[in-house]
Short mmCIF file of N, CA and C in Angstrom, two decimals:
data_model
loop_
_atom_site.label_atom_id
_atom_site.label_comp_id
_atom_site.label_asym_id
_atom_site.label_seq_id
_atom_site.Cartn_x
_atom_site.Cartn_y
_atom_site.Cartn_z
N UNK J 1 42.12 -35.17 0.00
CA UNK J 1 41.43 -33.99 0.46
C UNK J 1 39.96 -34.27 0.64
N UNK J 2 39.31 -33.49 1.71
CA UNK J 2 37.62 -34.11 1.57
C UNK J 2 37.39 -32.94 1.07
N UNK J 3 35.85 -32.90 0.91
CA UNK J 3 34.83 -32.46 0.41
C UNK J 3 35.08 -31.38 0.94
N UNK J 4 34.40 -29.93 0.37
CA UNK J 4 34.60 -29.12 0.70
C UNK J 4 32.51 -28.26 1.91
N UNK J 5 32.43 -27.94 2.38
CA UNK J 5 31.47 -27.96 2.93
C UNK J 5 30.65 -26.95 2.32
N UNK J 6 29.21 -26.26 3.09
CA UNK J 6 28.49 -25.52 2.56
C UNK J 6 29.62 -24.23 2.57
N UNK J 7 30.19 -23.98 3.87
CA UNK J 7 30.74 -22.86 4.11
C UNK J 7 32.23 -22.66 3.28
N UNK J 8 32.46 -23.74 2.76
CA UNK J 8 33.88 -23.65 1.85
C UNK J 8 34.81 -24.20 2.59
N UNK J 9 35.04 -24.35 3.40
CA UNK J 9 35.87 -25.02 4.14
C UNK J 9 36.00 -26.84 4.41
N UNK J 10 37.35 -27.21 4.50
CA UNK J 10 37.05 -29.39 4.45
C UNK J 10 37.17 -29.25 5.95
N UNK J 11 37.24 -30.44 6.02
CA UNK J 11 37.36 -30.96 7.45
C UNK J 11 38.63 -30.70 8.09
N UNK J 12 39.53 -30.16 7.40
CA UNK J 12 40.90 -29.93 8.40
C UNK J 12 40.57 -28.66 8.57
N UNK J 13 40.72 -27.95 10.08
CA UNK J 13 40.58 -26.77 10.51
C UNK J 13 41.48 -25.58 9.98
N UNK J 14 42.50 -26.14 9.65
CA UNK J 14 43.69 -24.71 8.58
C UNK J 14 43.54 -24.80 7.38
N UNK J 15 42.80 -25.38 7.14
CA UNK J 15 42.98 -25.78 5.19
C UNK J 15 42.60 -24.54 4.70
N UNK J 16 43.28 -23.59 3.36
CA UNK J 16 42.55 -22.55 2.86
C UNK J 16 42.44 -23.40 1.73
N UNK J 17 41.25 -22.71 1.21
CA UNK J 17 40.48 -23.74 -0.01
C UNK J 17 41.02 -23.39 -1.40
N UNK J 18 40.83 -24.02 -2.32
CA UNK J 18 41.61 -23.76 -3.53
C UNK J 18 40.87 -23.67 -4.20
N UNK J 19 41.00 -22.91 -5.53
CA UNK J 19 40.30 -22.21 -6.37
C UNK J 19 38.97 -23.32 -6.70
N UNK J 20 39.29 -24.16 -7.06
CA UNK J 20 38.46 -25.37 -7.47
C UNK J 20 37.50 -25.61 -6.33
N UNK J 21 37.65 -24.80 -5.35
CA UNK J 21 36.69 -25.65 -3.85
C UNK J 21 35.74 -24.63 -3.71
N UNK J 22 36.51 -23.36 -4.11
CA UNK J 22 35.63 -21.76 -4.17
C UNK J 22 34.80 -22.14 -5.39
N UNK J 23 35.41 -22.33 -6.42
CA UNK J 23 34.45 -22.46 -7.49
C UNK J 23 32.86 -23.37 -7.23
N UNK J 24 33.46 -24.43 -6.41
CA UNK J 24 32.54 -25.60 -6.26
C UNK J 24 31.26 -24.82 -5.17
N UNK J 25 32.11 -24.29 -4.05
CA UNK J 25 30.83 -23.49 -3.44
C UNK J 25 29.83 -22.69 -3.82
N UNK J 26 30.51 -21.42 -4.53
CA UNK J 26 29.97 -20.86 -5.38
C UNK J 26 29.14 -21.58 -6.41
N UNK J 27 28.99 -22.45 -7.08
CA UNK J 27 28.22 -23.27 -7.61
C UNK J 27 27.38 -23.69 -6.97
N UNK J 28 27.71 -24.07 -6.00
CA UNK J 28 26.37 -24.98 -5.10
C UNK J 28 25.85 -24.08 -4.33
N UNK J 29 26.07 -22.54 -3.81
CA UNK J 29 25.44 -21.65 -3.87
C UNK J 29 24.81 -21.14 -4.57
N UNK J 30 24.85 -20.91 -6.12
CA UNK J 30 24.07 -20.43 -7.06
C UNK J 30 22.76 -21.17 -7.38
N UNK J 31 22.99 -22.86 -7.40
CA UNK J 31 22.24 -23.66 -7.71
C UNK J 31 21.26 -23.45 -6.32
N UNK J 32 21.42 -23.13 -5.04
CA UNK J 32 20.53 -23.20 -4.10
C UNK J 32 19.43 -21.65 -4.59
N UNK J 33 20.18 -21.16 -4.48
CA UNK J 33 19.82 -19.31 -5.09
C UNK J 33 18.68 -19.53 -6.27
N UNK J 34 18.82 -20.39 -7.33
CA UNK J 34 17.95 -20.84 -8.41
C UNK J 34 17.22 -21.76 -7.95
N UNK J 35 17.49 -22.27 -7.03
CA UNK J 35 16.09 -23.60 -6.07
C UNK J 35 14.66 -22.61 -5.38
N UNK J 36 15.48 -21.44 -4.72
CA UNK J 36 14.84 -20.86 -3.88
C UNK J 36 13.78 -19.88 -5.30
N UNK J 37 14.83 -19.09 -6.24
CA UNK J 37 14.30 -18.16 -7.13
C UNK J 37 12.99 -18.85 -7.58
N UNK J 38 13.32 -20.29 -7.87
CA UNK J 38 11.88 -20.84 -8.67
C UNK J 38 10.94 -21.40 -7.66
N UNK J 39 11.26 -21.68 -6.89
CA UNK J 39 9.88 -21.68 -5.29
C UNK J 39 9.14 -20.71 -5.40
N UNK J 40 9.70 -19.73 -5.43
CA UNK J 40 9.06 -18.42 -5.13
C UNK J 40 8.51 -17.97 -6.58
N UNK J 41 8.96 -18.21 -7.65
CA UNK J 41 8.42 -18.24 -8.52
C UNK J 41 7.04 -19.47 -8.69
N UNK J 42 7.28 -20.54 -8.47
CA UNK J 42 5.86 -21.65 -8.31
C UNK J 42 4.81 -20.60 -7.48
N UNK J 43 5.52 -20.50 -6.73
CA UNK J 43 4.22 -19.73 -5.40
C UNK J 43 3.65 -18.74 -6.29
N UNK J 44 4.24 -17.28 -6.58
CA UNK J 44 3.86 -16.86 -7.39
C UNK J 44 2.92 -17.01 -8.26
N UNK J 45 3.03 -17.74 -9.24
CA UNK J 45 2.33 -18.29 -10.22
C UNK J 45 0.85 -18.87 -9.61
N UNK J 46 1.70 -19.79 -8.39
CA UNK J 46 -0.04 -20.91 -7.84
C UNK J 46 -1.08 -19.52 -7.33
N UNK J 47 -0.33 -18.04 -6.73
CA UNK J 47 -0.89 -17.31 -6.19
C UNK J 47 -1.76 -16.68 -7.34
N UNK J 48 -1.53 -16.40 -8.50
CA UNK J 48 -2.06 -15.65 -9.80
C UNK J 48 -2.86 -16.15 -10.09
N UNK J 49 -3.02 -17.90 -10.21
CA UNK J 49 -4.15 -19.10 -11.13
C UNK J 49 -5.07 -18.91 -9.91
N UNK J 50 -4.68 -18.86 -8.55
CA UNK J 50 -6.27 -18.73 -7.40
C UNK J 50 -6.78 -17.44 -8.01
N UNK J 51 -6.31 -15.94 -8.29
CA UNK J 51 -6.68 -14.86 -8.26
C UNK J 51 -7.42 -15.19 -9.45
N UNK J 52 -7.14 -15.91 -10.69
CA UNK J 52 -7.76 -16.10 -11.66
C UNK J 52 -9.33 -16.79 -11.66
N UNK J 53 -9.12 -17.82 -10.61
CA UNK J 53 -10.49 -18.73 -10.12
C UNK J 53 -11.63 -17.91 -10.08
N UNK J 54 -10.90 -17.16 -8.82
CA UNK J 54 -11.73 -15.64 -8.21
C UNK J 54 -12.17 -14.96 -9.00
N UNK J 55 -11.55 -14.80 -10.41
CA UNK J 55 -12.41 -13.67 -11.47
C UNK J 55 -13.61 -14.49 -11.74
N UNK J 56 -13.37 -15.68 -11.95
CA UNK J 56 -14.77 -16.06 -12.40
C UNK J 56 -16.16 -16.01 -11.44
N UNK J 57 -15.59 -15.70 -10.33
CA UNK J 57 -16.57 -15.60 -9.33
C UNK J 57 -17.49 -14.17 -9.32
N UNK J 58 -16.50 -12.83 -10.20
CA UNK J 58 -16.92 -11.87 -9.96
C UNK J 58 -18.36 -11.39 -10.63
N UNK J 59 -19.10 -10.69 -10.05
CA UNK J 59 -20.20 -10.02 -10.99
C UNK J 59 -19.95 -9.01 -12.20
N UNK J 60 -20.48 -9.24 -13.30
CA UNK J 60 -20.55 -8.38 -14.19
C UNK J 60 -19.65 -6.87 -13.98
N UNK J 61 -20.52 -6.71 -13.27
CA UNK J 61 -20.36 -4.91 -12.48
C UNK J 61 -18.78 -4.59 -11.91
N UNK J 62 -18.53 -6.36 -11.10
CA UNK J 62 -17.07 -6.10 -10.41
C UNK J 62 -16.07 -6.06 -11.27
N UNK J 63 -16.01 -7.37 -12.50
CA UNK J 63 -15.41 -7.44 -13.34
C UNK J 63 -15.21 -6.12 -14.08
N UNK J 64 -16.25 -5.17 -14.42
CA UNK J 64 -15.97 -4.02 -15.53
C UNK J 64 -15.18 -3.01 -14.68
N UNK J 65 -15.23 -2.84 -13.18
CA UNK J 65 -14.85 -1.81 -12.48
C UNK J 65 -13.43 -2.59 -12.14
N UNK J 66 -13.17 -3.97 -11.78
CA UNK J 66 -11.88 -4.29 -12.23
C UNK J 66 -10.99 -3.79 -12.99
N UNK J 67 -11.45 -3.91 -14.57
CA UNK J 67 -10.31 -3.77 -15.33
C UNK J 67 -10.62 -2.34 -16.07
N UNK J 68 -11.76 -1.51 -15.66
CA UNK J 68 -11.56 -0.09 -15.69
C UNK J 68 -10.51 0.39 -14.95
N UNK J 69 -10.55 -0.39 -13.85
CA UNK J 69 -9.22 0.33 -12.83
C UNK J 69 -7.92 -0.36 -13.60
N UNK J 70 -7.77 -1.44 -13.68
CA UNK J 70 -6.62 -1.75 -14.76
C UNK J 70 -6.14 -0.74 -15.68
N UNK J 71 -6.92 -0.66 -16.55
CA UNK J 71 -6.76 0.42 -17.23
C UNK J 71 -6.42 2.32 -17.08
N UNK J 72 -6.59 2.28 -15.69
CA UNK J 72 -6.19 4.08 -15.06
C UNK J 72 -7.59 4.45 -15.35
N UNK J 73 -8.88 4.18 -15.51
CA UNK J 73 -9.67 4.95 -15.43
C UNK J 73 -10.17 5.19 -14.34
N UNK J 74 -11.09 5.99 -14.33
CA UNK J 74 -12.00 6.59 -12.72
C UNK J 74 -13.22 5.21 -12.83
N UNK J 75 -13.50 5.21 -11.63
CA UNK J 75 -14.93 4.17 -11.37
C UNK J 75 -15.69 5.53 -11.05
N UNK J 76 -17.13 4.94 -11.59
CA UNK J 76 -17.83 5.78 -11.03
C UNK J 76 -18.54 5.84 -9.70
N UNK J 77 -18.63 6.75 -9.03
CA UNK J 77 -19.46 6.49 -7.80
C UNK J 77 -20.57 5.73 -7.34
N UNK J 78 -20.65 4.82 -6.75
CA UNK J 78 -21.90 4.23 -6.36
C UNK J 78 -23.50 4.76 -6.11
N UNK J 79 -24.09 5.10 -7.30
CA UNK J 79 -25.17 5.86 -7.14
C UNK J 79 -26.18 4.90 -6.06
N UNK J 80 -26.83 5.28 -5.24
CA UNK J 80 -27.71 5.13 -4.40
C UNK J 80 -29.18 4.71 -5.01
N UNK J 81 -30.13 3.86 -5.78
CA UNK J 81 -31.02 3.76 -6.17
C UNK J 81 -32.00 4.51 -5.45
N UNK J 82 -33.00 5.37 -6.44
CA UNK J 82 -34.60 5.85 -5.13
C UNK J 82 -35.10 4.91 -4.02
N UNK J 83 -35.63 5.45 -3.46
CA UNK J 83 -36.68 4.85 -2.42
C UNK J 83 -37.77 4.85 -3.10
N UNK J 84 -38.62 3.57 -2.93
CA UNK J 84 -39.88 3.42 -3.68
C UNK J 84 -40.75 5.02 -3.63
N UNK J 85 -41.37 5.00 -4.31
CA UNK J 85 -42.60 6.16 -4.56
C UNK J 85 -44.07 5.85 -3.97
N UNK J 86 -44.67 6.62 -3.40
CA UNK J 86 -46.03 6.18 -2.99
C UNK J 86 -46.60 7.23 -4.19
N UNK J 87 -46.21 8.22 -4.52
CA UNK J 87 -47.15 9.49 -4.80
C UNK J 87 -47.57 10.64 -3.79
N UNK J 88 -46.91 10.36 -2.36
CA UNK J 88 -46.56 11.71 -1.61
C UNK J 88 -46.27 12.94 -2.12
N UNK J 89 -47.12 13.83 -2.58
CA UNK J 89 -46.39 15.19 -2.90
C UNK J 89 -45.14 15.91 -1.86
N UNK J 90 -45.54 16.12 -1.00
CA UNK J 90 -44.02 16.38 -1.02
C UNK J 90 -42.61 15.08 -0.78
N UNK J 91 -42.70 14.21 -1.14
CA UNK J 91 -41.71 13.33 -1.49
C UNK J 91 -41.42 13.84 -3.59
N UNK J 92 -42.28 14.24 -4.13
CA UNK J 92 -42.50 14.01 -5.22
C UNK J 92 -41.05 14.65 -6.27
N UNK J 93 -40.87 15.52 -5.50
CA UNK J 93 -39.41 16.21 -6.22
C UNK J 93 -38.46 15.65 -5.60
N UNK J 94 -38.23 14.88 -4.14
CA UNK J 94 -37.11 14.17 -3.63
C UNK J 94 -37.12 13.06 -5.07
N UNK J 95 -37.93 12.44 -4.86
CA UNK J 95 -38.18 11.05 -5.84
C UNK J 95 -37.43 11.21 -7.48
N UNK J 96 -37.78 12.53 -8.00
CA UNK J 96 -37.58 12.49 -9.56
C UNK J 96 -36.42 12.99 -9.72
N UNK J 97 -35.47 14.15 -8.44
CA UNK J 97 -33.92 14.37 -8.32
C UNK J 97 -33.57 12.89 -8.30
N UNK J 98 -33.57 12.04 -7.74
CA UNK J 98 -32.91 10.71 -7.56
C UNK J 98 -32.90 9.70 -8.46
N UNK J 99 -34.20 10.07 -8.72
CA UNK J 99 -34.49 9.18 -10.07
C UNK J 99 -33.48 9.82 -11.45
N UNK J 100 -33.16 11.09 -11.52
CA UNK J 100 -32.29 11.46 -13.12
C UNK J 100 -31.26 11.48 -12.44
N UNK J 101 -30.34 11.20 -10.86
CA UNK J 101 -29.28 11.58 -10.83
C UNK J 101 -28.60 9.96 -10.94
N UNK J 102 -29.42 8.89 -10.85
CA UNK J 102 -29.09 7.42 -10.34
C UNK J 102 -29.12 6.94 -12.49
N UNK J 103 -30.30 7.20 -12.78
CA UNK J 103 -30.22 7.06 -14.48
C UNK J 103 -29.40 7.99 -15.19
N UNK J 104 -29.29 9.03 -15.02
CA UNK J 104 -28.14 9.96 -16.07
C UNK J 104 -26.59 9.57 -15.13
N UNK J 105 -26.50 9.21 -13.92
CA UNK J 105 -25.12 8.35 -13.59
C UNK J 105 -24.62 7.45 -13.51
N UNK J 106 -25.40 6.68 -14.68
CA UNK J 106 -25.15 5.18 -14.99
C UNK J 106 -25.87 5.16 -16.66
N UNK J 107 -25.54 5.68 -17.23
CA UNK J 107 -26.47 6.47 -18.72
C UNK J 107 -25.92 5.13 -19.53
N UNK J 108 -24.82 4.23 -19.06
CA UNK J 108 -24.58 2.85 -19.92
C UNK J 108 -25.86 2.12 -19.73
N UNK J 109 -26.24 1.78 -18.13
CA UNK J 109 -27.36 0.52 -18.12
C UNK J 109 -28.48 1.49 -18.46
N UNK J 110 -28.87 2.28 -19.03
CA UNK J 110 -30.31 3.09 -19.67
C UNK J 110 -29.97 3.58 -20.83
N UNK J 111 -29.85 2.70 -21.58
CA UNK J 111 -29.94 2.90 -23.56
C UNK J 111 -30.81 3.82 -24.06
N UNK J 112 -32.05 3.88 -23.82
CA UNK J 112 -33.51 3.68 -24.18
C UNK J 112 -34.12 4.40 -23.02
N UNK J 113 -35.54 5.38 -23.52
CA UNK J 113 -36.30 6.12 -23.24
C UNK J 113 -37.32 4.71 -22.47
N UNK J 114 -37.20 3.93 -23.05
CA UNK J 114 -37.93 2.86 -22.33
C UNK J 114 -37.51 2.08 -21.15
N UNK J 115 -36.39 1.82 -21.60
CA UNK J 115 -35.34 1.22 -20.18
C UNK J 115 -35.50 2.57 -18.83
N UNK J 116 -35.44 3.41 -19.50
CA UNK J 116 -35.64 4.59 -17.78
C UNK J 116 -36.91 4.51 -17.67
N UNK J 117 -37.79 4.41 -18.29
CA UNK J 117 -39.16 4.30 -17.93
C UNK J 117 -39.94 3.44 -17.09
N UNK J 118 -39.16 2.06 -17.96
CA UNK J 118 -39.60 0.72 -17.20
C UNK J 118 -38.90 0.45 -15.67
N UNK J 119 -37.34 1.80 -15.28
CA UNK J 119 -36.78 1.37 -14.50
C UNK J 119 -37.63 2.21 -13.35
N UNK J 120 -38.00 3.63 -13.83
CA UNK J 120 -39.04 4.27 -12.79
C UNK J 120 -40.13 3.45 -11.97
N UNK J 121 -40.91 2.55 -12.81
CA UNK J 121 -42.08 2.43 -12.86
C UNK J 121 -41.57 1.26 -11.35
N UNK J 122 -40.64 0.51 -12.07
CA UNK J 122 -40.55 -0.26 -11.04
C UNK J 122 -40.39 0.44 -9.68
N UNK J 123 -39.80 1.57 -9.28
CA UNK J 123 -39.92 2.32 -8.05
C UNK J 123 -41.49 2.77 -7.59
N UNK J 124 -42.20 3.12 -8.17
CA UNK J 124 -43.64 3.61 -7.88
C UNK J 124 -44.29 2.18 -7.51
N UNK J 125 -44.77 2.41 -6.25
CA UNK J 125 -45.65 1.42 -5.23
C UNK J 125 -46.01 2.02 -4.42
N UNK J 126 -47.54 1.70 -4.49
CA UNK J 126 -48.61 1.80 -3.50
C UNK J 126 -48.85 3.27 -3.82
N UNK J 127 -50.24 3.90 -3.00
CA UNK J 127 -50.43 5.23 -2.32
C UNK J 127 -51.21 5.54 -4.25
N UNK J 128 -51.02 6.76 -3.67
CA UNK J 128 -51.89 7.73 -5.05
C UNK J 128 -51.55 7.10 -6.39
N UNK J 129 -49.68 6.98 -6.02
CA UNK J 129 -48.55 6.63 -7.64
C UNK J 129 -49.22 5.20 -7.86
N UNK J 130 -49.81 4.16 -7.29
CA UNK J 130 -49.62 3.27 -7.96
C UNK J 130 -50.65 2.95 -8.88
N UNK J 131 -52.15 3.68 -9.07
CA UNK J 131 -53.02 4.39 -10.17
C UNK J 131 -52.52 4.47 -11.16
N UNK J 132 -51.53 5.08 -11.15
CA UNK J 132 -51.18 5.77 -12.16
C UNK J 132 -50.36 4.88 -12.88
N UNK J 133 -49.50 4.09 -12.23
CA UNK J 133 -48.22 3.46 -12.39
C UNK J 133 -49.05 2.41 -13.36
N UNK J 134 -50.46 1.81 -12.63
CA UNK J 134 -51.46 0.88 -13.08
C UNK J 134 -51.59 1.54 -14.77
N UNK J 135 -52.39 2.38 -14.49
CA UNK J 135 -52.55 3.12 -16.14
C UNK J 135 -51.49 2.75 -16.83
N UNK J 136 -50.29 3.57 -16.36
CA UNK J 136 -49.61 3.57 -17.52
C UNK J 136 -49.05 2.20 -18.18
N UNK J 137 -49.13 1.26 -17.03
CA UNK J 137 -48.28 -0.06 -17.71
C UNK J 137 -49.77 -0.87 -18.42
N UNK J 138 -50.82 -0.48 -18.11
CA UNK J 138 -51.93 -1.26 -19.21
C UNK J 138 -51.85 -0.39 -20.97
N UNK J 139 -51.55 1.11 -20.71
CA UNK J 139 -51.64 1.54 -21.82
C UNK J 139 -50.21 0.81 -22.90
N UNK J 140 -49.14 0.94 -22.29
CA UNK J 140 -47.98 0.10 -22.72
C UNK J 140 -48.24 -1.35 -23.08
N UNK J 141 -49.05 -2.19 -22.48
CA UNK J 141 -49.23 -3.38 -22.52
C UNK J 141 -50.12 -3.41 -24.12
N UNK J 142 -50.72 -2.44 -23.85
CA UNK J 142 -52.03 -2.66 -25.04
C UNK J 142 -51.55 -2.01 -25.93
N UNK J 143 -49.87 -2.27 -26.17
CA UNK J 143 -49.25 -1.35 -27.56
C UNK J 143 -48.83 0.09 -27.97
N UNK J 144 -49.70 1.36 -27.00
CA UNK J 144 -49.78 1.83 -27.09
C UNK J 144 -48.27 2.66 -26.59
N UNK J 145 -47.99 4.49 -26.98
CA UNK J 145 -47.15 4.93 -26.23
C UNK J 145 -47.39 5.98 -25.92
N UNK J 146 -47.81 5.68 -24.77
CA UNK J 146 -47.72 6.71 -23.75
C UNK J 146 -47.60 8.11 -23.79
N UNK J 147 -46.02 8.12 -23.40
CA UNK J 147 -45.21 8.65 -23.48
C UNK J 147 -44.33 9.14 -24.45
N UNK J 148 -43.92 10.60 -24.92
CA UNK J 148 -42.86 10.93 -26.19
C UNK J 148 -41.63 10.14 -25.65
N UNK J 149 -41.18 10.52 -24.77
CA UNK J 149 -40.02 10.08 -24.37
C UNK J 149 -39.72 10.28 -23.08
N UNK J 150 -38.74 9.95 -22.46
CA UNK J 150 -38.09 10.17 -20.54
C UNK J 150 -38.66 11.05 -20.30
N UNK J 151 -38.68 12.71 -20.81
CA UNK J 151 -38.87 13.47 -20.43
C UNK J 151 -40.77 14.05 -20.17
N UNK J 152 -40.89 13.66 -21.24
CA UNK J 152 -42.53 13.51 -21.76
C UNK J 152 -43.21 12.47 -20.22
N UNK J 153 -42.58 11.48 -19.91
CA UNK J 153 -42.86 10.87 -18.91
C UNK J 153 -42.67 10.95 -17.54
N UNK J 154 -41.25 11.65 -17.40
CA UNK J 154 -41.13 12.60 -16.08
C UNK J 154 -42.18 13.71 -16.06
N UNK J 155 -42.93 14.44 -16.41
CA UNK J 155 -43.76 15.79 -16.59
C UNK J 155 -45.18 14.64 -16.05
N UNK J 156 -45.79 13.73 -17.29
CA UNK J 156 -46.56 13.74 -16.30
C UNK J 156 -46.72 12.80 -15.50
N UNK J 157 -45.91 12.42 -15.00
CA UNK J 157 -46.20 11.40 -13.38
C UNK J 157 -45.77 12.69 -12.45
N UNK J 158 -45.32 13.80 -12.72
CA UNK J 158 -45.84 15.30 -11.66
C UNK J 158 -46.78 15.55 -12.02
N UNK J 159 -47.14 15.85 -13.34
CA UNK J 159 -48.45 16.57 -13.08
C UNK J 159 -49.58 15.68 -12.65
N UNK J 160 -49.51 14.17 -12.90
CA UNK J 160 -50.42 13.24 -12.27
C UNK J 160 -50.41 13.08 -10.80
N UNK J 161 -49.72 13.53 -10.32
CA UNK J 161 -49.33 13.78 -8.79
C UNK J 161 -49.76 15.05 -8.15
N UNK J 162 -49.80 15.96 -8.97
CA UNK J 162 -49.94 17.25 -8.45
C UNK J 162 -51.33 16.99 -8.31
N UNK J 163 -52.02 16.87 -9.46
CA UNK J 163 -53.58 16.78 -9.16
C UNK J 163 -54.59 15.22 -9.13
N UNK J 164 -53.79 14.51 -8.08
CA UNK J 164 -54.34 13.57 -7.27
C UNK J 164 -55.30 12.70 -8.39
N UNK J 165 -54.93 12.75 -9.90
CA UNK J 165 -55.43 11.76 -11.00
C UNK J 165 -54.68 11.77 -11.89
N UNK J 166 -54.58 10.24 -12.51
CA UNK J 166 -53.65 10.13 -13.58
C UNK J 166 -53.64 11.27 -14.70
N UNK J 167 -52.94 11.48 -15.15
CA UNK J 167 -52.27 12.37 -16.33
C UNK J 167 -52.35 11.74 -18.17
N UNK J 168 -52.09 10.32 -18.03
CA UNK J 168 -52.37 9.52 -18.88
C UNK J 168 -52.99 9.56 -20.21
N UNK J 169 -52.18 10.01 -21.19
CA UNK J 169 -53.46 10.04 -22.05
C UNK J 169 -52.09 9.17 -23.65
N UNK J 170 -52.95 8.43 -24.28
CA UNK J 170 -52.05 7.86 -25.40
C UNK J 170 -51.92 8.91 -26.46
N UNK J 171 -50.61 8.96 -27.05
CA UNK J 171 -49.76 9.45 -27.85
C UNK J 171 -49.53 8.70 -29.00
N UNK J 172 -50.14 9.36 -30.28
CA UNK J 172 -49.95 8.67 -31.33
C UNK J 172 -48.46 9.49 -31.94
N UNK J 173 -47.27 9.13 -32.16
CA UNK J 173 -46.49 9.40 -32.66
C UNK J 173 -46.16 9.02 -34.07
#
């Protein structure tokens, strides 16, 4: 008798196959079925270790909003940073809405009454604000504070704005 083929059938055109020839196909069908299962399994896998490469590529920021989403949580919206400050009065209330909606919507990267402070300051350039901006980072430099706190420091870079001279005065706490 020959061999029995992929399709189960030998080389004589009437032959019906015998249990032993079914069995044998079926075998060498299964074994192809487990050739293919673990291909696709390699691929798989090679596809996961690139995705893995790629994490290391990610930023801080991508990585946490990654596996926040992993986790079912919400990302938060992409707050929009201010537009620098000159000290334009009427820019002056656009500027300080943007400024508490970009720091109180990201209240992780601003720990500290100082961290929002130092992050303002960096927005104020040029025009009337940057007087002021001057003051306040020499009074800081020279130890001193300023400021009570965020709020103490939002009040007066308006009122130093409103009346076209710094506001500035040190705070012994």
């Amino acid at each position: 008798m020959g061999e029995p083929h992929a399709g189960g059938s030998t080389a004589e055109p009437n032959h019906i196959p015998t249990l032993e020839e079914r069995v044998d196909t079926l075998s060498n069908q299964v074994i192809l079925l487990i050739s293919h299962f673990r291909e696709s399994a390699n691929k798989l896998v090679q596809m996961a270790m690139a995705d893995n490469e790629v994490d290391g590529f990610l930023s801080p920021k991508e990585e946490r909003e990654r596996d926040e989403a992993k986790k079912g949580k919400a990302c938060l919206p992409n707050f929009v940073p201010p537009q620098p400050f000159d000290g334009t009065m009427k820019e002056t209330k656009s500027f300080i809405s943007s400024l508490i909606l970009y720091i109180y919507g990201r209240k992780a990267e601003f720990p500290s009454n100082e961290s929002k402070i130092m992050f303002v300051l960096l927005y104020i350039q040029g025009g009337k604000a940057q007087y002021w901006k001057n003051e306040a980072i020499n009074l800081i430099a020279a130890g001193q504070e300023p400021f009570k706190d965020f709020k103490d420091f939002i009040m007066q870079l308006v009122l130093g704005q409103h009346y076209n001279q710094p506001k500035l005065h040190p705070k012994v706490y």
